[in-house]
XYZ file of C-alpha atoms in Angstrom:
272
model
C -12.623 12.943 -21.176
C -9.362 14.812 -20.929
C -5.969 14.541 -22.595
C -3.137 16.158 -20.636
C -0.032 17.872 -22.094
C 2.352 15.213 -20.733
C 0.395 12.478 -22.564
C 1.028 13.764 -26.079
C 3.756 11.256 -26.972
C 1.602 8.277 -25.993
C -1.394 9.771 -27.784
C 0.621 10.112 -30.994
C 1.648 6.459 -30.700
C -1.996 5.482 -30.309
C -3.124 7.664 -33.225
C -0.492 6.085 -35.449
C -1.756 2.589 -34.659
C -5.331 3.639 -35.410
C -4.310 5.287 -38.696
C -2.419 2.147 -39.742
C -5.286 -0.094 -38.583
C -2.964 -1.927 -36.205
C -5.197 -1.806 -33.155
C -4.266 -4.501 -30.661
C -6.834 -6.406 -28.630
C -5.270 -5.367 -25.294
C -3.318 -2.360 -23.982
C -1.537 -1.769 -20.692
C -1.175 1.833 -19.513
C 1.403 2.041 -16.733
C 2.708 4.889 -14.601
C 2.548 6.406 -11.140
C -0.690 7.711 -9.676
C -1.551 11.267 -10.610
C -0.727 11.091 -14.330
C -4.278 10.551 -15.612
C -4.106 6.958 -16.865
C -7.852 6.419 -16.600
C -8.548 9.666 -18.458
C -6.220 8.508 -21.247
C -7.981 5.129 -21.378
C -11.348 6.864 -21.672
C -10.004 9.008 -24.504
C -8.842 5.858 -26.320
C -12.274 4.320 -25.801
C -13.990 7.451 -27.103
C -12.007 7.293 -30.334
C -12.760 3.601 -30.818
C -16.473 3.999 -30.173
C -16.930 7.207 -32.179
C -18.737 6.493 -35.459
C -16.570 9.058 -37.267
C -13.873 6.345 -37.480
C -10.989 8.405 -36.125
C -8.671 8.263 -33.121
C -10.068 11.677 -32.158
C -13.708 11.519 -30.985
C -15.898 13.880 -32.999
C -18.047 14.869 -29.978
C -21.041 15.080 -32.331
C -22.224 11.544 -33.129
C -24.666 9.481 -31.078
C -21.839 7.378 -29.631
C -19.987 10.449 -28.411
C -23.137 11.791 -26.775
C -23.665 8.455 -25.015
C -20.087 8.586 -23.739
C -20.517 12.130 -22.484
C -23.484 11.009 -20.383
C -21.665 7.811 -19.307
C -24.378 5.662 -20.866
C -22.590 3.966 -23.774
C -23.708 0.309 -23.842
C -20.433 -0.908 -25.401
C -18.066 0.617 -22.822
C -17.421 -1.413 -19.693
C -15.347 -0.465 -16.659
C -14.305 -2.486 -13.635
C -12.271 -1.514 -10.595
C -12.047 -2.413 -6.935
C -15.441 -2.034 -5.280
C -15.609 0.460 -2.420
C -16.051 -2.276 0.186
C -13.325 -4.544 -1.276
C -9.539 -4.583 -1.534
C -9.241 -6.399 -4.866
C -10.974 -7.029 -8.183
C -12.728 -10.375 -7.945
C -13.205 -13.237 -10.378
C -16.951 -12.532 -10.336
C -16.300 -9.058 -11.757
C -14.073 -10.457 -14.513
C -16.564 -13.194 -15.420
C -19.406 -10.688 -15.625
C -17.247 -8.514 -17.876
C -16.317 -11.444 -20.115
C -19.971 -12.360 -20.630
C -20.714 -8.827 -21.822
C -17.714 -8.765 -24.155
C -18.898 -11.893 -25.949
C -22.274 -10.331 -26.674
C -22.932 -8.446 -29.915
C -22.052 -4.749 -29.775
C -25.149 -2.585 -29.381
C -23.796 0.100 -31.725
C -22.371 -2.359 -34.252
C -18.737 -1.355 -33.718
C -16.106 -1.946 -31.045
C -16.671 -3.071 -27.493
C -14.177 -1.544 -25.021
C -13.376 -2.645 -21.484
C -11.301 -0.573 -19.054
C -9.817 -2.375 -16.050
C -8.537 0.183 -13.567
C -5.587 -0.652 -11.273
C -5.060 -4.087 -12.797
C -2.555 -4.926 -10.059
C -5.543 -5.293 -7.704
C -6.909 -8.313 -9.588
C -6.754 -11.365 -7.329
C -5.169 -14.598 -8.582
C -8.443 -16.135 -9.751
C -9.396 -12.916 -11.520
C -5.993 -12.816 -13.263
C -6.531 -16.362 -14.539
C -10.009 -15.565 -15.786
C -8.749 -12.442 -17.553
C -5.913 -14.411 -19.136
C -8.411 -16.684 -20.884
C -10.099 -13.627 -22.413
C -6.737 -12.214 -23.506
C -5.797 -15.535 -25.120
C -9.096 -15.787 -27.023
C -10.403 -12.218 -27.308
C -13.849 -11.615 -28.807
C -13.916 -9.929 -32.214
C -13.967 -6.118 -32.337
C -13.039 -5.918 -28.659
C -10.289 -3.874 -26.989
C -9.282 -4.269 -23.356
C -7.437 -1.370 -21.708
C -5.708 -2.065 -18.406
C -4.192 0.612 -16.195
C -1.657 0.018 -13.445
C 0.449 1.964 -10.971
C 2.496 -1.147 -10.145
C 3.450 -2.947 -13.342
C 5.927 -5.176 -11.471
C 2.991 -6.800 -9.676
C 1.379 -8.061 -12.879
C 1.988 -11.637 -14.048
C 4.265 -12.083 -17.065
C 1.420 -13.906 -18.845
C -0.675 -10.718 -18.712
C 2.197 -8.419 -19.694
C 3.106 -10.491 -22.738
C -0.400 -10.195 -24.168
C -0.717 -6.417 -23.960
C 0.625 -3.541 -26.007
C 2.350 -1.255 -23.515
C 2.132 2.507 -23.125
C 4.283 3.826 -20.294
C 3.668 7.237 -18.725
C 6.191 9.345 -16.820
C 5.844 12.695 -15.028
C 6.459 15.803 -17.133
C 9.511 18.005 -16.652
C 9.193 19.895 -13.371
C 8.694 23.246 -15.131
C 5.931 21.790 -17.320
C 4.172 20.295 -14.315
C 4.510 23.576 -12.444
C 2.992 25.555 -15.312
C 0.047 23.158 -15.568
C -0.581 23.312 -11.809
C -0.449 27.115 -11.853
C -3.179 27.149 -14.496
C -5.220 24.444 -12.752
C -4.807 25.918 -9.250
C -4.738 29.724 -9.616
C -5.445 30.053 -5.888
C -2.071 28.485 -4.994
C 1.183 30.432 -4.896
C 4.418 29.253 -6.527
C 6.096 27.874 -3.361
C 3.028 25.764 -2.558
C 2.847 24.371 -6.106
C 6.542 23.475 -6.081
C 6.138 21.792 -2.711
C 3.101 19.826 -3.938
C 4.985 18.563 -6.988
C 8.023 17.548 -4.906
C 5.859 15.622 -2.457
C 4.142 13.743 -5.291
C 7.248 13.013 -7.364
C 6.214 15.393 -10.143
C 2.725 13.943 -10.766
C 0.582 17.022 -11.590
C -2.863 15.563 -10.873
C -1.751 14.247 -7.479
C -0.248 17.641 -6.674
C -3.471 19.384 -7.707
C -5.605 17.061 -5.567
C -3.290 17.661 -2.589
C -3.600 21.425 -2.918
C -7.381 21.366 -3.350
C -7.885 19.002 -0.394
C -6.088 21.339 1.989
C -3.591 18.619 2.961
C -0.787 21.163 2.609
C -1.860 22.458 6.016
C -0.671 19.147 7.476
C 2.640 19.617 5.706
C 3.041 23.023 7.336
C 2.171 21.499 10.704
C 4.744 18.755 10.122
C 7.452 21.331 9.456
C 6.565 23.214 12.629
C 6.609 19.981 14.638
C 10.015 18.990 13.261
C 11.447 22.365 14.175
C 9.994 22.032 17.677
C 11.605 18.599 18.005
C 14.971 19.959 16.900
C 14.708 22.641 19.574
C 13.610 19.969 22.091
C 10.365 21.817 22.723
C 8.173 18.763 22.124
C 8.279 15.026 22.868
C 8.650 12.538 20.007
C 5.853 10.073 20.979
C 3.194 12.769 21.294
C 4.159 14.361 17.973
C 4.227 11.037 16.109
C 0.866 10.095 17.630
C -0.613 13.268 16.140
C 0.935 12.563 12.722
C -0.535 9.063 12.625
C -4.045 10.486 12.966
C -3.717 12.083 9.526
C -5.448 10.314 6.641
C -2.251 9.874 4.581
C 0.708 10.533 6.882
C 3.084 8.669 4.570
C 2.682 11.348 1.886
C 3.948 13.994 4.288
C 6.539 11.960 6.167
C 8.132 10.248 3.169
C 7.648 12.848 0.454
C 10.065 15.494 1.733
C 12.684 14.792 4.390
C 14.686 18.011 4.371
C 13.308 19.093 7.757
C 13.439 15.708 9.516
C 15.535 16.050 12.686
C 18.301 13.569 13.282
C 17.486 10.570 15.433
C 20.162 11.388 17.977
C 18.821 14.888 18.468
C 15.318 13.813 19.489
C 14.999 10.076 20.029
C 16.219 9.995 23.614
C 14.501 13.178 24.656
C 11.520 12.862 26.978
C 8.760 15.351 27.659
C 9.969 18.940 28.061
C 9.359 18.926 31.822
C 11.506 15.779 32.239
C 14.608 16.875 30.332
C 16.507 17.935 33.370
C 16.464 14.345 34.573
C 17.599 12.831 31.256
């Protein structure tokens, strides 16, 4: 369980609610991908389930040890299954049944619903019933990267914590510490491509996807010089796993349409 530097403001808000014993029954953590929403939710859960009765988990009690081994019987998590595209009503019903049972450790029960925007309509309706009549000593924590896709009935029943990317310099410093193998230009490029989200930038660097970015730049320069043909280059780009990250994230090297769109293969240019 990790708390990141750019989450300090939200963590202070959460600590204040715990200190004042104003814990709501449902929270919505919203922000773009790559800001660590699930990690923050797990940190909230750790504080609630810790028997030391503090927003900060003690890391010493039995509950904390169960969390560290991902075996705590009063923490539940649901997200889209690997072979599905949405969270189903069956998943929400199974969760609800567990929440209405007595807590194994005698304290809170916590449920984390990741990417709540992926709940289907039936699942939303089932969740709404739980939000309207929540079990005692139960906290639901929803995360979303697309808050505009959530129904107003869900939004109105959750306390909201919104997350934004850190200042560029702060994100750059964190990435330099997290990715010592990357040089400064690469880190800056990674942050620009991912709109300042440090975790997304880190994952991009570690996956080696920056090599595709370099290839994209070379291809664009070749197109500008009319050394390559647009259809063949685009066909290669579309074979990448996430071409939209490269093609949309940074457009400074994109050649103008007029300069390349009507150009055929290099050996046919004389006839164009």
